[in-house]
Amino acid sequence: MNRAALLWRVASFAVAAGFVALWQLIANLKLVSPVFLPGPDRAWASLVRGFSSGDLWSKLAGTLEHMAYGWLAASIAGIAIGAIIGSSRRMRTYVAPSLEFLRPLPVSAIIPVAIAMLGLTQAMALFVIAFGAIWPIMLATIHGFAAVEPRLYEVARSLQMSRLAVIFKIALPSASPDILAGMRLSLTVALILSVVCEILAGLDGLGHWVLLSARAFRSADLFAGVILLGVTGYVTSVAMSLAEHRLLAWQAAQR
Amino acid sequence: MRANSAKALVLPLAVLVAFEVWARATHLQSDSLAPPSEIVMALFGAFADLSILAATRDTLFSAFAGLAIGTTIGLAFGIAFGISDTLDRLMEVTVEAIRPIPSIALLPIALIALGFGYRMEIVIVAFACVWPVLILSRAAVRSIEPRLMEIARALRLPPAQRVWKIIIPAALPRIFVAFRLSAGIALIVAVTVEIAINPLGLGAGIMLAQQALRPDLMLAYLVWIGAIGYALNILLVVAQNRLFGRAALSGDGA
């Protein structure tokens, strides 16, 4: 990072700090009732208290666990199903349109069905998160497989590679940018659905924590939870970008 | 083309028929599943007593109100950030700090500040709709042909006219793409808020059907919500093609 960029960064942080100061000012002057809007000092104190007592750690761990299991299950199943559908022209004409038809369905609408089948349980949450997160990954995989350079398939045919070898050696690597982009989209979906499921089913996690805090009008705890959810969203997406960068480095070098 | 669309229908029809036959053969008694014929009957029933139409109106009202507010805010900031590099760089940390907050996490805050009802749902939908519009309209404004901006400068257009006569028309196709994305998000967020907590609209309807152990009605709601999502998407894609044709494709990542 050169000097000018660094200065801009500092200035940008200063602006953000200005907004936090403004928030503090509004809270101090009680322009908005403190029942709804705690100052950043109180939210911060609540964060520190929550972490030192271990409460927030366990909530954070709960949410991350829901998110990670659901997302990993969706990634594995999504890539597998996407590869099966994407690698066969017949499957693409018969199955892909139905999937495209289902795509605009608000996935949260599956929650009541999942509750009816599995009850207000951990399994329900995992099913819902995985179901919601699978779409972007699966569709990206199908799309990535369909967009593979046709000459690569010709090479595979002339080398008489098996279908599995074609998938693992040609299609998956060349579709990997699409797949990783789909996985990144799914990460956000997984976080949102984790929060919704925790709210609905009372599962241990940040979603449940913010709802309880709201019910008890503990606004500082509520804001602490929301800030932590924002941090979770930010950190997971940055981690995904880094992973994407690492995994796709060979492609950047090729171009 | 026609043969392909016929093939596309084979799988869903086969699944429906198989499910119907299986449910009839086993005399299905379930809290979570119902044969397709009963789902269709429940859907007609919900239409006949107008309950599903009232719920649709509530959901769409919240979704569109939130969409309108969110798009306006996103567009205003997006254009401002697109025009002024200084402003964009100064606000970067602030935007990046707020954006990753999952919209649904604001639900408890909106709940204690605004209570149940339309207002809290609209606020959450608006928050979710701001970001795609902000980011895509910022990119759209940046990619405007520089000569157009030179003309604006040569004509000494005042800033308001510059935005209105040059920037918005030039960026409009890509702004519409952003609007289309946000409209999908608006519906999803509205339904999610209703399912999670707000006793209103389609989401509350489907939860109520589940709690009343009416799987046929619950699945009828599910089908209807899916149909609305699909129709909204088709409508906006058609509108985009009609209004802008190929011009919008450049901004369409999908």
Coordinates of N, CA and C in Angstrom, one line a residue, chain B residues 14-226:
Chain B
A14 N -43.5 -35.6 -13.3 CA -43.3 -37.0 -12.8 C -43.3 -37.0 -11.3
V15 N -42.6 -36.0 -10.7 CA -42.5 -35.9 -9.2 C -43.9 -35.7 -8.6
L16 N -44.6 -34.8 -9.2 CA -46.0 -34.6 -8.7 C -46.9 -35.8 -8.8
V17 N -46.8 -36.5 -9.9 CA -47.7 -37.7 -10.1 C -47.3 -38.8 -9.1
A18 N -45.9 -39.0 -9.0 CA -45.4 -40.0 -8.2 C -45.8 -39.8 -6.7
F19 N -45.7 -38.5 -6.3 CA -46.1 -38.1 -5.0 C -47.6 -38.3 -4.7
E20 N -48.4 -37.9 -5.7 CA -49.8 -38.1 -5.5 C -50.2 -39.6 -5.3
V21 N -49.6 -40.4 -6.2 CA -49.9 -41.8 -6.2 C -49.5 -42.4 -4.9
W22 N -48.2 -42.0 -4.5 CA -47.7 -42.6 -3.2 C -48.6 -42.2 -2.0
A23 N -49.0 -40.9 -2.0 CA -49.8 -40.4 -0.9 C -51.1 -41.2 -0.8
R24 N -51.7 -41.4 -2.0 CA -53.0 -42.1 -2.1 C -52.9 -43.5 -1.6
A25 N -51.8 -44.1 -2.1 CA -51.6 -45.6 -1.9 C -51.4 -45.9 -0.4
T26 N -50.6 -45.0 0.3 CA -50.3 -45.2 1.7 C -51.3 -44.5 2.6
H27 N -52.3 -43.9 2.1 CA -53.2 -43.1 2.9 C -52.5 -42.2 3.8
L28 N -51.7 -41.4 3.2 CA -50.7 -40.5 4.0 C -51.4 -39.7 5.1
Q29 N -51.0 -39.9 6.3 CA -51.4 -39.0 7.4 C -50.2 -38.3 8.0
S30 N -50.0 -37.0 7.7 CA -48.8 -36.4 8.1 C -49.1 -34.9 8.5
D31 N -48.2 -34.4 9.4 CA -48.3 -33.0 9.7 C -47.5 -32.1 8.8
S32 N -46.7 -32.8 7.9 CA -45.8 -32.0 7.1 C -45.9 -32.1 5.6
L33 N -46.6 -33.2 5.2 CA -46.8 -33.4 3.8 C -48.3 -33.6 3.4
A34 N -48.6 -33.3 2.2 CA -49.9 -33.5 1.7 C -49.9 -33.8 0.2
P35 N -50.8 -34.6 -0.3 CA -50.7 -34.9 -1.7 C -51.0 -33.6 -2.5
P36 N -50.5 -33.5 -3.8 CA -50.6 -32.3 -4.6 C -52.1 -31.9 -4.8
S37 N -53.0 -32.9 -4.9 CA -54.3 -32.5 -5.2 C -54.9 -31.7 -4.0
E38 N -54.6 -32.1 -2.8 CA -55.1 -31.4 -1.6 C -54.4 -30.0 -1.5
I39 N -53.2 -29.9 -1.9 CA -52.5 -28.6 -1.9 C -53.2 -27.7 -2.8
V40 N -53.6 -28.2 -4.0 CA -54.3 -27.3 -4.9 C -55.7 -26.9 -4.3
M41 N -56.4 -27.9 -3.7 CA -57.7 -27.5 -3.1 C -57.5 -26.5 -2.0
A42 N -56.5 -26.6 -1.2 CA -56.2 -25.7 -0.1 C -55.9 -24.3 -0.7
L43 N -55.2 -24.3 -1.8 CA -54.9 -23.0 -2.4 C -56.2 -22.3 -2.9
F44 N -57.1 -23.1 -3.6 CA -58.3 -22.6 -4.0 C -59.1 -22.1 -2.8
G45 N -59.1 -22.9 -1.7 CA -59.9 -22.5 -0.5 C -59.4 -21.1 0.0
A46 N -58.0 -21.0 0.0 CA -57.5 -19.7 0.5 C -57.8 -18.6 -0.4
F47 N -57.9 -18.8 -1.7 CA -58.3 -17.8 -2.6 C -59.8 -17.4 -2.4
A48 N -60.6 -18.5 -2.2 CA -62.0 -18.2 -2.0 C -62.4 -17.4 -0.8
D49 N -61.7 -17.6 0.3 CA -62.0 -16.8 1.5 C -61.1 -15.5 1.5
L50 N -60.3 -15.3 0.4 CA -59.5 -14.1 0.3 C -58.4 -13.9 1.2
S51 N -58.2 -14.9 2.1 CA -57.1 -14.8 3.1 C -55.7 -14.7 2.5
I52 N -55.5 -15.5 1.5 CA -54.2 -15.5 0.9 C -54.0 -14.2 0.1
L53 N -55.0 -13.6 -0.5 CA -54.9 -12.4 -1.2 C -54.6 -11.2 -0.3
A54 N -55.2 -11.2 0.9 CA -54.9 -10.1 1.9 C -53.5 -10.3 2.3
A55 N -53.0 -11.5 2.6 CA -51.7 -11.7 3.0 C -50.7 -11.3 1.9
T56 N -51.0 -11.6 0.7 CA -50.1 -11.2 -0.4 C -50.0 -9.7 -0.5
R57 N -51.2 -9.0 -0.3 CA -51.2 -7.5 -0.4 C -50.2 -7.0 0.7
D58 N -50.4 -7.5 2.0 CA -49.5 -7.0 3.1 C -48.1 -7.2 2.8
T59 N -47.7 -8.4 2.3 CA -46.3 -8.7 2.1 C -45.8 -7.8 0.9
L60 N -46.5 -7.7 -0.2 CA -46.0 -7.0 -1.3 C -46.0 -5.5 -0.9
F61 N -46.9 -5.0 -0.1 CA -46.9 -3.6 0.3 C -45.6 -3.3 1.1
S62 N -45.3 -4.2 2.1 CA -44.1 -4.0 2.9 C -42.8 -4.1 2.0
A63 N -42.8 -5.1 1.1 CA -41.6 -5.3 0.3 C -41.4 -4.1 -0.6
F64 N -42.5 -3.6 -1.3 CA -42.3 -2.5 -2.3 C -42.0 -1.2 -1.6
A65 N -42.6 -1.0 -0.4 CA -42.3 0.3 0.3 C -40.9 0.3 0.7
G66 N -40.4 -0.9 1.3 CA -39.0 -1.0 1.7 C -38.1 -0.8 0.5
L67 N -38.5 -1.5 -0.6 CA -37.7 -1.4 -1.9 C -37.6 0.0 -2.3
A68 N -38.7 0.8 -2.3 CA -38.6 2.2 -2.8 C -37.7 3.0 -1.9
I69 N -37.8 2.9 -0.6 CA -37.0 3.7 0.3 C -35.5 3.2 0.2
G70 N -35.3 1.9 0.2 CA -33.9 1.5 0.1 C -33.3 1.8 -1.2
T71 N -34.0 1.7 -2.3 CA -33.4 2.1 -3.6 C -33.1 3.5 -3.7
T72 N -34.0 4.4 -3.2 CA -33.7 5.8 -3.2 C -32.5 6.2 -2.4
I73 N -32.4 5.6 -1.2 CA -31.2 5.9 -0.4 C -29.9 5.4 -1.1
G74 N -30.0 4.1 -1.6 CA -28.8 3.5 -2.2 C -28.4 4.3 -3.5
L75 N -29.4 4.7 -4.2 CA -29.1 5.4 -5.5 C -28.5 6.8 -5.1
A76 N -29.0 7.5 -4.1 CA -28.5 8.8 -3.8 C -27.0 8.7 -3.4
F77 N -26.7 7.7 -2.5 CA -25.3 7.5 -2.1 C -24.5 7.0 -3.2
G78 N -25.0 6.0 -3.9 CA -24.3 5.4 -5.0 C -23.8 6.5 -6.0
I79 N -24.7 7.4 -6.4 CA -24.4 8.4 -7.4 C -23.4 9.4 -6.8
A80 N -23.6 9.7 -5.5 CA -22.7 10.7 -4.9 C -21.3 10.1 -4.8
F81 N -21.2 8.8 -4.4 CA -19.9 8.1 -4.3 C -19.3 7.9 -5.7
G82 N -20.1 7.7 -6.7 CA -19.6 7.5 -8.0 C -19.0 8.8 -8.6
I83 N -19.7 9.9 -8.3 CA -19.2 11.2 -8.8 C -17.9 11.6 -8.1
S84 N -18.0 11.6 -6.7 CA -16.9 12.1 -6.0 C -16.0 11.0 -5.4
D85 N -14.8 10.9 -5.9 CA -13.9 9.9 -5.5 C -13.5 10.2 -4.0
T86 N -13.4 11.5 -3.7 CA -13.0 11.9 -2.3 C -14.0 11.4 -1.3
L87 N -15.3 11.6 -1.6 CA -16.4 11.2 -0.7 C -16.3 9.7 -0.6
D88 N -16.2 9.0 -1.7 CA -16.2 7.5 -1.7 C -15.1 7.0 -0.8
R89 N -13.9 7.6 -0.9 CA -12.8 7.1 -0.1 C -12.9 7.4 1.4
L90 N -13.5 8.6 1.7 CA -13.7 9.0 3.1 C -14.8 8.1 3.7
M91 N -15.8 7.7 3.0 CA -16.9 6.9 3.6 C -16.6 5.4 3.6
E92 N -15.5 5.0 2.9 CA -15.3 3.6 2.7 C -15.4 2.7 4.0
V93 N -14.7 3.1 5.0 CA -14.6 2.4 6.3 C -16.0 2.3 6.9
T94 N -16.7 3.4 6.9 CA -18.1 3.5 7.4 C -19.0 2.5 6.7
V95 N -19.0 2.6 5.3 CA -19.8 1.7 4.6 C -19.5 0.2 4.8
E96 N -18.2 -0.1 4.8 CA -17.8 -1.5 5.0 C -18.0 -2.0 6.4
A97 N -18.2 -1.0 7.3 CA -18.5 -1.5 8.7 C -20.0 -1.8 8.8
I98 N -20.9 -1.1 8.1 CA -22.3 -1.3 8.3 C -22.8 -2.4 7.3
R99 N -22.3 -2.5 6.1 CA -22.8 -3.4 5.1 C -22.9 -4.8 5.5
P100 N -21.8 -5.4 6.2 CA -21.9 -6.8 6.5 C -22.9 -7.2 7.6
I101 N -23.6 -6.2 8.2 CA -24.6 -6.6 9.2 C -25.7 -7.3 8.5
P102 N -26.0 -8.6 8.9 CA -27.1 -9.2 8.2 C -28.4 -8.5 8.5
S103 N -29.2 -8.2 7.5 CA -30.4 -7.4 7.6 C -31.3 -7.9 8.7
I104 N -31.3 -9.3 8.9 CA -32.3 -9.8 9.8 C -31.8 -9.6 11.2
A105 N -30.5 -9.2 11.4 CA -30.0 -8.9 12.8 C -30.6 -7.6 13.3
L106 N -31.1 -6.8 12.4 CA -31.7 -5.5 12.8 C -33.1 -5.8 13.3
L107 N -33.6 -7.0 13.1 CA -35.0 -7.2 13.5 C -35.3 -6.9 14.9
P108 N -34.5 -7.4 15.9 CA -34.8 -7.0 17.3 C -34.8 -5.5 17.6
I109 N -33.8 -4.8 16.9 CA -33.8 -3.4 17.2 C -35.0 -2.7 16.6
A110 N -35.4 -3.1 15.4 CA -36.6 -2.5 14.8 C -37.8 -2.9 15.6
L111 N -37.8 -4.1 16.2 CA -38.9 -4.5 17.0 C -39.1 -3.7 18.2
I112 N -38.0 -3.4 19.0 CA -38.3 -2.6 20.2 C -38.5 -1.1 19.8
A113 N -37.9 -0.6 18.7 CA -38.1 0.8 18.4 C -39.4 1.0 17.7
L114 N -39.9 0.1 16.9 CA -41.1 0.4 16.1 C -42.3 -0.6 16.4
G115 N -42.1 -1.7 17.2 CA -43.1 -2.6 17.4 C -43.5 -3.5 16.2
F116 N -44.4 -4.4 16.4 CA -44.8 -5.2 15.3 C -45.5 -4.4 14.2
G117 N -45.6 -4.9 13.0 CA -46.4 -4.2 12.0 C -45.6 -3.8 10.7
Y118 N -46.2 -3.0 9.9 CA -45.5 -2.7 8.6 C -44.2 -1.9 8.8
R119 N -44.2 -1.0 9.7 CA -43.0 -0.1 9.8 C -41.7 -0.8 10.0
M120 N -41.7 -1.8 11.0 CA -40.4 -2.4 11.2 C -40.0 -3.3 10.1
E121 N -41.0 -3.9 9.4 CA -40.7 -4.7 8.2 C -40.1 -3.9 7.1
I122 N -40.7 -2.7 6.9 CA -40.3 -1.8 5.8 C -38.8 -1.4 6.1
V123 N -38.5 -1.0 7.3 CA -37.2 -0.5 7.7 C -36.2 -1.6 7.4
I124 N -36.5 -2.9 7.7 CA -35.5 -4.0 7.5 C -35.3 -4.2 6.0
V125 N -36.4 -4.2 5.3 CA -36.3 -4.4 3.8 C -35.5 -3.3 3.2
A126 N -35.8 -2.1 3.6 CA -35.1 -0.9 3.1 C -33.6 -1.1 3.3
F127 N -33.2 -1.5 4.5 CA -31.8 -1.7 4.8 C -31.1 -2.7 3.9
A128 N -31.9 -3.8 3.7 CA -31.3 -4.8 2.8 C -31.2 -4.4 1.4
C129 N -32.1 -3.5 0.9 CA -32.1 -3.1 -0.5 C -31.1 -2.0 -0.8
V130 N -30.6 -1.3 0.2 CA -29.7 -0.2 0.0 C -28.4 -0.7 -0.7
W131 N -27.9 -1.8 -0.2 CA -26.5 -2.1 -0.6 C -26.3 -2.5 -2.1
P132 N -27.1 -3.4 -2.6 CA -26.9 -3.7 -4.0 C -27.0 -2.5 -4.9
V133 N -28.0 -1.6 -4.6 CA -28.2 -0.5 -5.4 C -27.0 0.5 -5.3
L134 N -26.6 0.7 -4.0 CA -25.4 1.6 -3.8 C -24.2 1.1 -4.6
I135 N -23.9 -0.2 -4.5 CA -22.7 -0.7 -5.1 C -22.7 -0.7 -6.6
L136 N -23.9 -1.1 -7.1 CA -23.9 -1.2 -8.6 C -24.1 0.2 -9.2
S137 N -24.8 1.1 -8.5 CA -25.0 2.4 -9.2 C -23.7 3.2 -9.1
R138 N -22.9 2.9 -8.0 CA -21.6 3.6 -7.9 C -20.7 3.1 -9.1
A139 N -20.7 1.8 -9.3 CA -19.9 1.2 -10.4 C -20.5 1.8 -11.8
A140 N -21.8 1.9 -11.9 CA -22.4 2.3 -13.1 C -22.0 3.8 -13.4
V141 N -22.0 4.6 -12.4 CA -21.7 6.0 -12.6 C -20.2 6.2 -13.0
R142 N -19.3 5.3 -12.3 CA -17.9 5.4 -12.6 C -17.6 5.0 -14.1
S143 N -18.4 4.1 -14.6 CA -18.1 3.6 -15.9 C -18.8 4.4 -17.0
I144 N -19.4 5.5 -16.7 CA -20.0 6.4 -17.7 C -18.9 6.9 -18.6
E145 N -19.2 6.9 -19.9 CA -18.2 7.4 -20.9 C -17.7 8.7 -20.5
P146 N -16.4 8.9 -20.3 CA -15.8 10.2 -19.8 C -16.2 11.4 -20.7
R147 N -16.3 11.1 -22.0 CA -16.7 12.2 -22.9 C -18.0 12.9 -22.5
L148 N -18.9 12.1 -22.0 CA -20.2 12.6 -21.6 C -20.0 13.6 -20.5
M149 N -19.1 13.2 -19.6 CA -18.9 14.1 -18.4 C -18.2 15.4 -18.9
E150 N -17.3 15.2 -19.9 CA -16.6 16.4 -20.5 C -17.6 17.4 -21.1
I151 N -18.6 16.8 -21.8 CA -19.6 17.6 -22.4 C -20.4 18.4 -21.3
A152 N -20.7 17.7 -20.2 CA -21.4 18.3 -19.1 C -20.6 19.5 -18.6
R153 N -19.3 19.3 -18.5 CA -18.5 20.3 -18.0 C -18.4 21.5 -19.0
A154 N -18.3 21.1 -20.3 CA -18.2 22.2 -21.3 C -19.5 23.0 -21.4
L155 N -20.6 22.3 -21.1 CA -21.9 23.1 -21.1 C -22.1 23.8 -19.8
R156 N -21.2 23.6 -18.9 CA -21.4 24.2 -17.5 C -22.7 23.9 -16.9
L157 N -23.1 22.6 -17.0 CA -24.3 22.2 -16.4 C -24.2 22.3 -14.9
P158 N -25.1 22.9 -14.1 CA -25.0 22.8 -12.7 C -25.2 21.4 -12.2
P159 N -24.6 21.0 -11.0 CA -24.5 19.6 -10.6 C -25.9 18.9 -10.6
A160 N -27.0 19.6 -10.2 CA -28.3 18.9 -10.2 C -28.6 18.4 -11.6
Q161 N -28.4 19.3 -12.6 CA -28.7 19.0 -14.0 C -27.8 18.0 -14.5
R162 N -26.5 18.0 -14.1 CA -25.6 17.0 -14.5 C -26.0 15.6 -14.1
V163 N -26.5 15.5 -12.9 CA -27.0 14.2 -12.4 C -28.2 13.8 -13.2
W164 N -29.2 14.8 -13.4 CA -30.5 14.4 -13.9 C -30.4 14.2 -15.4
K165 N -29.6 15.0 -16.2 CA -29.6 14.9 -17.6 C -28.5 14.0 -18.2
I166 N -27.4 13.8 -17.5 CA -26.4 13.0 -18.0 C -26.2 11.7 -17.3
I167 N -26.0 11.8 -16.0 CA -25.6 10.6 -15.2 C -26.7 9.6 -15.1
I168 N -27.9 10.0 -14.7 CA -28.9 9.0 -14.5 C -29.3 8.3 -15.8
P169 N -29.5 9.1 -16.9 CA -29.8 8.4 -18.2 C -28.7 7.5 -18.6
A170 N -27.5 7.9 -18.5 CA -26.4 7.0 -18.9 C -26.2 5.8 -18.1
A171 N -26.5 5.9 -16.8 CA -26.3 4.8 -15.9 C -27.6 3.9 -15.7
L172 N -28.7 4.4 -16.3 CA -30.0 3.8 -16.0 C -30.0 2.3 -16.3
P173 N -29.5 1.8 -17.4 CA -29.7 0.3 -17.6 C -29.1 -0.5 -16.5
R174 N -27.9 -0.1 -16.0 CA -27.2 -0.9 -14.9 C -27.9 -0.6 -13.6
I175 N -28.5 0.6 -13.4 CA -29.2 0.9 -12.2 C -30.4 0.0 -12.1
F176 N -31.0 -0.3 -13.3 CA -32.2 -1.1 -13.3 C -31.9 -2.6 -13.0
V177 N -30.7 -3.0 -13.4 CA -30.2 -4.4 -13.0 C -30.1 -4.4 -11.5
A178 N -29.6 -3.4 -10.9 CA -29.5 -3.3 -9.4 C -30.9 -3.3 -8.8
F179 N -31.8 -2.6 -9.4 CA -33.2 -2.5 -8.9 C -33.8 -3.9 -8.9
R180 N -33.5 -4.7 -10.0 CA -34.1 -6.0 -10.1 C -33.6 -6.9 -9.0
L181 N -32.3 -6.9 -8.8 CA -31.7 -7.7 -7.7 C -32.3 -7.3 -6.4
S182 N -32.5 -6.0 -6.1 CA -33.0 -5.6 -4.9 C -34.5 -6.0 -4.7
A183 N -35.2 -6.0 -5.8 CA -36.6 -6.4 -5.7 C -36.7 -7.8 -5.2
G184 N -35.9 -8.7 -5.8 CA -35.8 -10.1 -5.3 C -35.5 -10.2 -3.8
I185 N -34.5 -9.4 -3.4 CA -34.1 -9.4 -2.0 C -35.2 -8.9 -1.1
A186 N -35.9 -7.8 -1.6 CA -37.0 -7.2 -0.8 C -38.1 -8.3 -0.5
L187 N -38.5 -9.1 -1.5 CA -39.5 -10.1 -1.2 C -39.0 -11.1 -0.2
I188 N -37.7 -11.6 -0.4 CA -37.1 -12.6 0.4 C -37.1 -12.1 1.9
V189 N -36.6 -10.8 2.1 CA -36.5 -10.3 3.4 C -37.8 -10.1 4.0
A190 N -38.8 -9.6 3.3 CA -40.2 -9.4 3.8 C -40.7 -10.7 4.3
V191 N -40.6 -11.8 3.5 CA -41.2 -13.1 3.9 C -40.4 -13.6 5.1
T192 N -39.1 -13.4 5.1 CA -38.3 -13.9 6.3 C -38.7 -13.2 7.6
V193 N -38.8 -11.9 7.5 CA -39.2 -11.1 8.7 C -40.6 -11.6 9.2
E194 N -41.5 -11.9 8.3 CA -42.8 -12.3 8.7 C -42.8 -13.7 9.3
I195 N -41.9 -14.6 8.7 CA -41.8 -15.9 9.3 C -41.2 -15.9 10.7
A196 N -40.1 -15.0 10.8 CA -39.4 -15.0 12.1 C -40.2 -14.4 13.2
I197 N -41.0 -13.3 12.9 CA -41.6 -12.6 14.1 C -42.8 -11.8 13.7
N198 N -42.9 -11.2 12.6 CA -43.9 -10.2 12.3 C -45.3 -10.9 12.0
P199 N -46.3 -10.7 12.8 CA -47.6 -11.4 12.5 C -48.4 -10.7 11.3
L200 N -47.8 -10.9 10.1 CA -48.4 -10.1 9.0 C -48.0 -10.9 7.7
G201 N -48.9 -10.8 6.8 CA -48.6 -11.2 5.4 C -48.4 -12.7 5.2
L202 N -47.8 -13.1 4.1 CA -47.6 -14.5 3.6 C -46.8 -15.3 4.6
G203 N -45.7 -14.7 5.2 CA -44.9 -15.4 6.1 C -45.6 -15.9 7.3
A204 N -46.4 -14.9 7.9 CA -47.2 -15.2 9.0 C -48.3 -16.3 8.7
G205 N -48.8 -16.2 7.4 CA -49.8 -17.1 7.0 C -49.3 -18.5 7.0
I206 N -48.1 -18.7 6.4 CA -47.5 -20.0 6.3 C -47.2 -20.6 7.7
M207 N -46.7 -19.7 8.6 CA -46.4 -20.2 10.0 C -47.7 -20.6 10.7
L208 N -48.8 -19.8 10.5 CA -50.0 -20.2 11.1 C -50.6 -21.5 10.6
A209 N -50.4 -21.7 9.3 CA -50.9 -23.0 8.7 C -50.1 -24.2 9.3
Q210 N -48.8 -23.9 9.5 CA -48.0 -25.0 10.1 C -48.4 -25.3 11.6
Q211 N -48.7 -24.2 12.3 CA -49.0 -24.4 13.7 C -50.4 -25.0 13.8
A212 N -51.3 -24.7 12.8 CA -52.6 -25.3 12.9 C -52.6 -26.7 12.4
L213 N -51.4 -27.3 12.1 CA -51.3 -28.6 11.5 C -52.1 -28.8 10.3
R214 N -52.0 -27.8 9.4 CA -52.6 -27.9 8.1 C -51.6 -28.0 7.0
P215 N -50.9 -29.2 6.8 CA -49.8 -29.3 5.8 C -50.3 -28.9 4.4
D216 N -51.5 -29.2 4.1 CA -52.0 -28.8 2.7 C -52.0 -27.3 2.5
L217 N -52.5 -26.6 3.5 CA -52.5 -25.1 3.4 C -51.1 -24.5 3.5
M218 N -50.2 -25.1 4.4 CA -48.9 -24.7 4.5 C -48.1 -24.8 3.1
L219 N -48.3 -26.0 2.5 CA -47.6 -26.2 1.2 C -48.2 -25.3 0.1
A220 N -49.6 -25.0 0.3 CA -50.2 -24.2 -0.7 C -49.6 -22.8 -0.6
Y221 N -49.3 -22.3 0.6 CA -48.7 -21.0 0.8 C -47.3 -21.1 0.2
L222 N -46.6 -22.2 0.4 CA -45.2 -22.3 -0.1 C -45.2 -22.2 -1.6
V223 N -46.1 -22.9 -2.3 CA -46.2 -22.8 -3.7 C -46.6 -21.4 -4.2
W224 N -47.5 -20.8 -3.4 CA -47.9 -19.4 -3.8 C -46.7 -18.4 -3.7
I225 N -46.0 -18.6 -2.6 CA -44.8 -17.7 -2.4 C -43.8 -17.9 -3.5
G226 N -43.6 -19.2 -3.8 CA -42.7 -19.4 -4.9 C -43.2 -18.8 -6.2

